[in-house]
PDB file of C-alpha atoms in Angstrom:
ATOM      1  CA  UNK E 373      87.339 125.413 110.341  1.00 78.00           C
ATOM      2  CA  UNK E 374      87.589 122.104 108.373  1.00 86.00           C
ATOM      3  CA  UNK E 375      84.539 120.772 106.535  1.00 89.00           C
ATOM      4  CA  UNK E 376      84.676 116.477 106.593  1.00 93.00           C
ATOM      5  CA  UNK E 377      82.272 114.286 104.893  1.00 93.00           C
ATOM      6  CA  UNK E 378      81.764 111.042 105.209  1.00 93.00           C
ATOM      7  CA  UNK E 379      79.937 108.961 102.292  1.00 88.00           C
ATOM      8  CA  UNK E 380      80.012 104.782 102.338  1.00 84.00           C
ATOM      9  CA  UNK E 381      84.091 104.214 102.884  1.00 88.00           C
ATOM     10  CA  UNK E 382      85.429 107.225 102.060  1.00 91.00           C
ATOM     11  CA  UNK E 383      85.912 110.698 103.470  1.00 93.00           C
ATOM     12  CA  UNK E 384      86.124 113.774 102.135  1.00 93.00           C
ATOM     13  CA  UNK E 385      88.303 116.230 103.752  1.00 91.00           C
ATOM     14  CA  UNK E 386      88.019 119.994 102.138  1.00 83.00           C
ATOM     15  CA  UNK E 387      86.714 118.780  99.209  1.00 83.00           C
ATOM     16  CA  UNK E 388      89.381 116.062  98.370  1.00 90.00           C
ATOM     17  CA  UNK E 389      87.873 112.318  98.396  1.00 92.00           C
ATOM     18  CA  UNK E 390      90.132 109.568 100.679  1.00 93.00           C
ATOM     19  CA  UNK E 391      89.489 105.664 101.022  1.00 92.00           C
ATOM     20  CA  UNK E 392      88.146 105.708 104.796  1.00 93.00           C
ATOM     21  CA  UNK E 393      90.935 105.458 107.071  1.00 94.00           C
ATOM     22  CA  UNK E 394      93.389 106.908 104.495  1.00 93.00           C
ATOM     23  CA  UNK E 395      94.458 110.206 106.506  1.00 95.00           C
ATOM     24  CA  UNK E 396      94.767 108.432 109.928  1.00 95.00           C
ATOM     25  CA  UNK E 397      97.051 106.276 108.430  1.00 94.00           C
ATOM     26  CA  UNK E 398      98.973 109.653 106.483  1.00 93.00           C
ATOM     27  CA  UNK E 399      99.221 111.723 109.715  1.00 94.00           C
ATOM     28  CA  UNK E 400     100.572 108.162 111.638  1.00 94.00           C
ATOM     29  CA  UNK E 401     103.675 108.560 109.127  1.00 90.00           C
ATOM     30  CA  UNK E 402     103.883 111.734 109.246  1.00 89.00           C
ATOM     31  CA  UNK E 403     103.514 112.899 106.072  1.00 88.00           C
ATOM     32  CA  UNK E 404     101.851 116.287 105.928  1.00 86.00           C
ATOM     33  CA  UNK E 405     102.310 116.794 101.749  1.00 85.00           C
ATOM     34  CA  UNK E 406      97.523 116.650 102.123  1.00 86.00           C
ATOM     35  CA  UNK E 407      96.865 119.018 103.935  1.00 86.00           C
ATOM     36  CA  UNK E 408      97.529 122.689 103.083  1.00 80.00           C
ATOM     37  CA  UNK E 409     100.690 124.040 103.661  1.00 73.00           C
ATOM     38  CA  UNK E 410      99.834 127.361 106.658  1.00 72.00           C
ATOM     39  CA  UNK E 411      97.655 124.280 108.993  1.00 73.00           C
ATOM     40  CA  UNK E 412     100.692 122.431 108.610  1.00 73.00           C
ATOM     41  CA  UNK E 413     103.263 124.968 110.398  1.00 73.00           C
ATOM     42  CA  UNK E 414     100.665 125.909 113.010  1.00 72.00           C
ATOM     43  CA  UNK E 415     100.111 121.938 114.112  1.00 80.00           C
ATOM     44  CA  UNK E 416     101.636 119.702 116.310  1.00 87.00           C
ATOM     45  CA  UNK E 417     102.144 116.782 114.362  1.00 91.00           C
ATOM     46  CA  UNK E 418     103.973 114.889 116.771  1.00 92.00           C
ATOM     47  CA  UNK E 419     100.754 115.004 119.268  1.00 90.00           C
ATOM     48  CA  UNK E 420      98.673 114.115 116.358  1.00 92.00           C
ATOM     49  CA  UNK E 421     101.233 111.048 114.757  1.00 93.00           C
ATOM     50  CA  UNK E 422     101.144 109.385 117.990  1.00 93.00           C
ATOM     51  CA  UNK E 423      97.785 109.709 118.758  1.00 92.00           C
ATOM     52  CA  UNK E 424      96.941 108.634 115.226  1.00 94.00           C
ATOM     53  CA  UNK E 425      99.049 105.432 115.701  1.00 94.00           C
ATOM     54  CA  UNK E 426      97.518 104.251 119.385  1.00 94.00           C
ATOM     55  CA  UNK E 427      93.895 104.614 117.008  1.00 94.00           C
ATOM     56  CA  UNK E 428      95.738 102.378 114.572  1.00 95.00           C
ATOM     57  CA  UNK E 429      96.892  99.786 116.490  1.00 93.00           C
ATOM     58  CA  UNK E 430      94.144  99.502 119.311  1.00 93.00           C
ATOM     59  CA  UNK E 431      91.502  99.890 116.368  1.00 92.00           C
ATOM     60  CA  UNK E 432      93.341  97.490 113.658  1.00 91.00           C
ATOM     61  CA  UNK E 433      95.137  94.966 115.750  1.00 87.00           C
ATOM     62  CA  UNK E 434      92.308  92.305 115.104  1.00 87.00           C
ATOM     63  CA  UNK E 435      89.747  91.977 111.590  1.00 85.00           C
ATOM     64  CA  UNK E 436      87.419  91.333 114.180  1.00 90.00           C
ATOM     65  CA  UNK E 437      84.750  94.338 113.657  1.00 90.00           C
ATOM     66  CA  UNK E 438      83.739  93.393 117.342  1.00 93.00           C
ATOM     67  CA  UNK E 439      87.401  93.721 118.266  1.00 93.00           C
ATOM     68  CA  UNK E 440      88.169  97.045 116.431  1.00 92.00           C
ATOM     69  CA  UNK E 441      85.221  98.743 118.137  1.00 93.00           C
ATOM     70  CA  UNK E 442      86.137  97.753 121.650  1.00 93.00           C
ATOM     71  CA  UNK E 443      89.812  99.442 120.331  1.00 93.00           C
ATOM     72  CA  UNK E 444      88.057 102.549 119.333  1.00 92.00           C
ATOM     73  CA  UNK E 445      86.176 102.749 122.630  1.00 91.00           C
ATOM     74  CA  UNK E 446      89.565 102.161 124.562  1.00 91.00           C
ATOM     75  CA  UNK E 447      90.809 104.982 122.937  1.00 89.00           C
ATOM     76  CA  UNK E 448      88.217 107.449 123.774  1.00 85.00           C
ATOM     77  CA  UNK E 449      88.155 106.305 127.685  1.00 85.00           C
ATOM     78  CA  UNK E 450      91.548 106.706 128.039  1.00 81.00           C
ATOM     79  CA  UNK E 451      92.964 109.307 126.123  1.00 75.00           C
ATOM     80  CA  UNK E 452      92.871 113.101 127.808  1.00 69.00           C
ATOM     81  CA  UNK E 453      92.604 115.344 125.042  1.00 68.00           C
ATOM     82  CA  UNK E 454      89.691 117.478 125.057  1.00 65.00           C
ATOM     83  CA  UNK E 455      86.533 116.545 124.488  1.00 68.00           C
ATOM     84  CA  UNK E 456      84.941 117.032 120.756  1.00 67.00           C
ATOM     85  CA  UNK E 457      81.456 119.053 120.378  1.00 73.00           C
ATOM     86  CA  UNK E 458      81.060 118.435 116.818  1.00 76.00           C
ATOM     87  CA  UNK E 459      78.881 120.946 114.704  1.00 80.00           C
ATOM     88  CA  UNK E 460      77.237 118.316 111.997  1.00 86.00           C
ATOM     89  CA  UNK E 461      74.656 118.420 109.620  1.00 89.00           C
ATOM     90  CA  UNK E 462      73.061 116.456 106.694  1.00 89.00           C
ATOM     91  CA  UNK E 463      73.607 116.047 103.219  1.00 88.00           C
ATOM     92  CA  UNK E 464      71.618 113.791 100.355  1.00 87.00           C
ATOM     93  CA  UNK E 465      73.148 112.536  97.269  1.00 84.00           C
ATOM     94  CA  UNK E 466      71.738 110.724  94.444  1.00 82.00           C
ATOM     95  CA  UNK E 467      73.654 107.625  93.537  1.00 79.00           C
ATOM     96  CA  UNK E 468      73.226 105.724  90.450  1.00 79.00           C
ATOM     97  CA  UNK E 469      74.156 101.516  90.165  1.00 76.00           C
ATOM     98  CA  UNK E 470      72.742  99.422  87.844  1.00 77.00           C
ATOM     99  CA  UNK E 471      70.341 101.450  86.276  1.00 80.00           C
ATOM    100  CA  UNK E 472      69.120 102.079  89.828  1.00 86.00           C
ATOM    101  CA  UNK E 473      69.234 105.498  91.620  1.00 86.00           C
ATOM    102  CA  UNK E 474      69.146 106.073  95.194  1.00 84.00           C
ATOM    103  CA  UNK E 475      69.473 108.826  97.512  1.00 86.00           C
ATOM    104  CA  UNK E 476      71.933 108.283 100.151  1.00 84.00           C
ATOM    105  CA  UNK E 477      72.356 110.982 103.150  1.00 85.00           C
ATOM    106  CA  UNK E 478      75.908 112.047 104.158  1.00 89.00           C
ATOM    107  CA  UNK E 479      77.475 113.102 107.200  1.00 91.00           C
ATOM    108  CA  UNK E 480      78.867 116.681 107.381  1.00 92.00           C
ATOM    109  CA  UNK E 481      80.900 117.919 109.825  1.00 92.00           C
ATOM    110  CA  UNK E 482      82.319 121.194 110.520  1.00 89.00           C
ATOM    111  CA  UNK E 483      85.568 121.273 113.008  1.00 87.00           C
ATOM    112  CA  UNK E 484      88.242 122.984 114.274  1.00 85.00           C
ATOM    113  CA  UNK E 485      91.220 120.473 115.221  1.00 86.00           C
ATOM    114  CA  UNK E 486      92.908 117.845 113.125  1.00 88.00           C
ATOM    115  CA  UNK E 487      92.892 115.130 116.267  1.00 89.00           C
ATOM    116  CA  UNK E 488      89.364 115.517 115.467  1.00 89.00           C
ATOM    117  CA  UNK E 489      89.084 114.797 112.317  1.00 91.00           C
ATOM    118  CA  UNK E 490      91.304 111.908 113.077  1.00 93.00           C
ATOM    119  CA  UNK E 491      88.528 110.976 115.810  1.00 92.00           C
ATOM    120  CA  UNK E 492      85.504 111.005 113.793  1.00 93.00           C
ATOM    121  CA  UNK E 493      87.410 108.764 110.942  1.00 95.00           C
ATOM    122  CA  UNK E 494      88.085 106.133 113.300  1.00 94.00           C
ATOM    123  CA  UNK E 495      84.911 106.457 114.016  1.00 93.00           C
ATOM    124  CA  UNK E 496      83.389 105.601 111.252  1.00 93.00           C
ATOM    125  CA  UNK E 497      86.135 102.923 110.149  1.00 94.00           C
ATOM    126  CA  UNK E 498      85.480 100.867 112.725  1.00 93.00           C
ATOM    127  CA  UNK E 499      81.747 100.761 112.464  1.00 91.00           C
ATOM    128  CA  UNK E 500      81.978 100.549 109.261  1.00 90.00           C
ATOM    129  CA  UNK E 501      84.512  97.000 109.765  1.00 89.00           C
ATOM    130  CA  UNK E 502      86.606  99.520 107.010  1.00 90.00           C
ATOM    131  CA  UNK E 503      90.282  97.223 106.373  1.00 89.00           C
ATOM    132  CA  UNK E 504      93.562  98.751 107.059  1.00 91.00           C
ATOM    133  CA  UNK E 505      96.471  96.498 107.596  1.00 89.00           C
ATOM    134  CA  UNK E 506      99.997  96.767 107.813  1.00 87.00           C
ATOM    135  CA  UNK E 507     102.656  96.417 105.154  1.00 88.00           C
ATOM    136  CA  UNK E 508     105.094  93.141 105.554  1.00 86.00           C
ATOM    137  CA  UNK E 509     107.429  95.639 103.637  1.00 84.00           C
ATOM    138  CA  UNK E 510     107.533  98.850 105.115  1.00 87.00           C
ATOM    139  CA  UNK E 511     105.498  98.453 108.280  1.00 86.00           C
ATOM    140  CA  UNK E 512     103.228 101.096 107.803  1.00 87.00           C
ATOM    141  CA  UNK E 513      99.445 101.398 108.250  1.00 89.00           C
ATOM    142  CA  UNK E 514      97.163 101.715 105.033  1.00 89.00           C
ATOM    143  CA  UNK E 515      93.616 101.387 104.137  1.00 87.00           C
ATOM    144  CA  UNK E 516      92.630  99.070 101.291  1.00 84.00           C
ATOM    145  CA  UNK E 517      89.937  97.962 100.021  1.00 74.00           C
ATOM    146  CA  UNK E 518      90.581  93.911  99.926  1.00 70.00           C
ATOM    147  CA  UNK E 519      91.034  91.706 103.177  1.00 66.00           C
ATOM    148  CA  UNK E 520      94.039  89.698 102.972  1.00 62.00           C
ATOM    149  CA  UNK E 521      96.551  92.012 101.319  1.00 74.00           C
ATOM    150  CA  UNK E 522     100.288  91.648 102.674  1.00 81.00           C
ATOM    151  CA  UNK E 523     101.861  95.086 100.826  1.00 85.00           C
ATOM    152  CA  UNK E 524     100.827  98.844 100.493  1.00 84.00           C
ATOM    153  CA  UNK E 525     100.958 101.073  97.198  1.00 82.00           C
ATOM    154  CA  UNK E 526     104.128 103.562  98.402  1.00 79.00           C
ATOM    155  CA  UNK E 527     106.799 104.150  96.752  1.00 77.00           C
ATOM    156  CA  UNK E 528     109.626 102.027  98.423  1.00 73.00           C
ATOM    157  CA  UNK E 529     112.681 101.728  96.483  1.00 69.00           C
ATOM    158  CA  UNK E 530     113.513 102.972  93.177  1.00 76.00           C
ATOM    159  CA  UNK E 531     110.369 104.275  91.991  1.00 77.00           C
ATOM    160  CA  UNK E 532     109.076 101.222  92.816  1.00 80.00           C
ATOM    161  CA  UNK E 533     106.055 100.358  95.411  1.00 77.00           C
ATOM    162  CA  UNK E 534     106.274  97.942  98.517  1.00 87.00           C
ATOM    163  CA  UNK E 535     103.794  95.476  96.211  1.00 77.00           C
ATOM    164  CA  UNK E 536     106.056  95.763  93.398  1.00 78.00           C
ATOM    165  CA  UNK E 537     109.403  95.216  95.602  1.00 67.00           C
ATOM    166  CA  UNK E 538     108.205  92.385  97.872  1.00 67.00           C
ATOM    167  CA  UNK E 539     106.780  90.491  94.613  1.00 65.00           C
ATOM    168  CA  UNK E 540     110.213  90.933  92.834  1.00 68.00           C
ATOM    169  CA  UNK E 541     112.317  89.874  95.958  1.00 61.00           C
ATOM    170  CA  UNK E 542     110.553  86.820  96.607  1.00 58.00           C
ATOM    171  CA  UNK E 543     110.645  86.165  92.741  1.00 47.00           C
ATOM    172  CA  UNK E 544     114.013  85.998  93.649  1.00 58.00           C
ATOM    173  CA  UNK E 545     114.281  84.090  96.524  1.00 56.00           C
ATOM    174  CA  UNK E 546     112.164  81.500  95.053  1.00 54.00           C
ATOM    175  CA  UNK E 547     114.856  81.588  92.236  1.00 49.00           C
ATOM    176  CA  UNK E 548     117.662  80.568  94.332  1.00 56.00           C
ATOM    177  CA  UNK E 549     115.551  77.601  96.385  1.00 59.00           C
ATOM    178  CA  UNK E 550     113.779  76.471  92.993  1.00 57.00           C
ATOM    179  CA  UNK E 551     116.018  74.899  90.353  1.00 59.00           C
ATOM    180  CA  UNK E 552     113.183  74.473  87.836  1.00 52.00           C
ATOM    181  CA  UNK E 553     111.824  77.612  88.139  1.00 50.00           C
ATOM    182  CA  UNK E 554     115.292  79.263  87.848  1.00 54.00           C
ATOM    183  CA  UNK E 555     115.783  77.145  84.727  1.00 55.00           C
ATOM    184  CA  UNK E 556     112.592  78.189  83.688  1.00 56.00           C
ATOM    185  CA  UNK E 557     113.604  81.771  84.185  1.00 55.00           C
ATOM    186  CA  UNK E 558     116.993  81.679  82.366  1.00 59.00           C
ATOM    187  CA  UNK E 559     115.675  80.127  79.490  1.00 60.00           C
ATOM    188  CA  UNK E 560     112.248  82.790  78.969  1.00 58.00           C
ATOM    189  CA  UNK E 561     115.269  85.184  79.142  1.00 59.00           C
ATOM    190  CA  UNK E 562     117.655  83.732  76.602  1.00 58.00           C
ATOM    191  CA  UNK E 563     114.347  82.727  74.349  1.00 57.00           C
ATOM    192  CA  UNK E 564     113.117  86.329  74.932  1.00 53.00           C
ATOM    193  CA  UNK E 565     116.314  88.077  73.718  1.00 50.00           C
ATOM    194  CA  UNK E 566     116.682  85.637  70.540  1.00 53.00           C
ATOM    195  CA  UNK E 567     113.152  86.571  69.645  1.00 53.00           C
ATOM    196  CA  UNK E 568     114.030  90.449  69.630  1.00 53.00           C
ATOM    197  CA  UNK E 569     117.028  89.860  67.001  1.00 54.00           C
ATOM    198  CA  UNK E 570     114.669  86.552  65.263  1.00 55.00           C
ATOM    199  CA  UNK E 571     114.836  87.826  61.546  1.00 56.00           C
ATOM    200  CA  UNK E 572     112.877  85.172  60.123  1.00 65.00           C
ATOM    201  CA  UNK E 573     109.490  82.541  60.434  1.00 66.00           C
ATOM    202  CA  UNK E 574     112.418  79.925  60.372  1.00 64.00           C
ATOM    203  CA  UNK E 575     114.447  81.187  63.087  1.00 61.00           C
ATOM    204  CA  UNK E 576     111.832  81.498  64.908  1.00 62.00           C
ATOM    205  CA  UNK E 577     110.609  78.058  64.938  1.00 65.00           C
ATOM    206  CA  UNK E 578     114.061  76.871  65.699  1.00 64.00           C
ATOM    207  CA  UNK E 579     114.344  78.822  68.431  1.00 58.00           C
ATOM    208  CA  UNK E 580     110.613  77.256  69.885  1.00 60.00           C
ATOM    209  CA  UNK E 581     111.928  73.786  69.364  1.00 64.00           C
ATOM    210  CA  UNK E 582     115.671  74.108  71.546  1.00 62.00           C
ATOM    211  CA  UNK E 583     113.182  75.805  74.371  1.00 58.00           C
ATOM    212  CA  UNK E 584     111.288  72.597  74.428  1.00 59.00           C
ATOM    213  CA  UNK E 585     114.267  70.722  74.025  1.00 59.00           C
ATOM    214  CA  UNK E 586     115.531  71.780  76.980  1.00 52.00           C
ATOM    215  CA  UNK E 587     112.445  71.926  79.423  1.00 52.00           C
ATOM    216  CA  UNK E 588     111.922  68.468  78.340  1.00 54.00           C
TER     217      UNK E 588
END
């Protein structure tokens, strides 16, 4: 039995907290490293990483919240797995913003199956217009929290994330198809390593005035 919460746009699974949408996005990559190690073995993640990718893409296809609700109802009219009878019950939590406390209730539900966890979070994404888009980099699914973002936070290449590696290759690119910026680039460089070695106020200076010199 797993115990799910679900407060404003996150969801906490077993008492870890997620951005909503977060672990549908996890299980349609297949990465299990979340969830504990025994459920893991005993689950058929294949099942569950394609099922978790038809929510994605019927659900997310559109930023239309109109759009991604019809997708979520798609899903539950045509898919055959068996039908969920959720035990839930009810939660309240004070919040504080602004000075200002409120009491908010939260949704608690107790289940059995991960496809049903990955149900009820789809759920609540999509009527909660939640944002999950997928990388230009890697391709993958992931929630975030601003409209409009082209890259996820995983690690890519070289310790470094899909943001981080699409910003420096199209640094790059823009390099080759931009002679002023690439001149502007080679100089910061050479400026940049003859301020490390500078020794003096003086060589400083000098080295200020053939930087302009050569930009102008």
């Amino acid at each position: 039995m797993f115990d799910v919460k679900f407060i404003g746009n996150k969801i906490w699974f077993n008492g870890k907290e997620y951005p909503l949408g977060q672990i549908t996005c996890l299980v349609a990559e297949g990465d299990t490293d979340w969830i504990d190690t025994s459920v893991s073995q005993l689950t058929d993640w294949e099942f569950l990483r394609e099922k978790a990718t038809e929510y994605l893409e019927h659900c997310f296809h559109s930023d239309v919240a109109n759009d991604k609700i019809k997708g979520y109802l798609f899903c539950k009219a045509n898919y055959s797995y068996p039908k969920q009878e959720y035990i839930i019950t009810k939660e309240i939590t004070k919040i504080e913003t602004d000075n200002e406390i409120k009491l908010q209730i939260v949704d608690c539900y107790h289940i059995k199956k991960i496809i049903e966890l990955i149900d009820l979070e789809m759920m609540y994404a999509t009527c909660n217009n939640v944002t999950i888009d997928k990388c230009k980099n890697c391709g993958k699914y992931y929630a975030t929290r601003k409209e409009g973002t082209m890259y996820c936070d995983r690690v890519f290449s070289d310790g470094q994330s899909c943001k981080q590696f699409a910003s420096k290759k199209n640094f790059n690119e823009n390099l080759k198809s931009n002679e002023l910026l690439s001149l502007y680039e080679k100089t910061y460089q050479a400026v940049y390593y003859k301020k490390r070695i500078a020794k003096t106020k003086k060589d400083m200076k000098q080295i200020y005035l053939n930087m302009k010199r050569i930009l102008l």
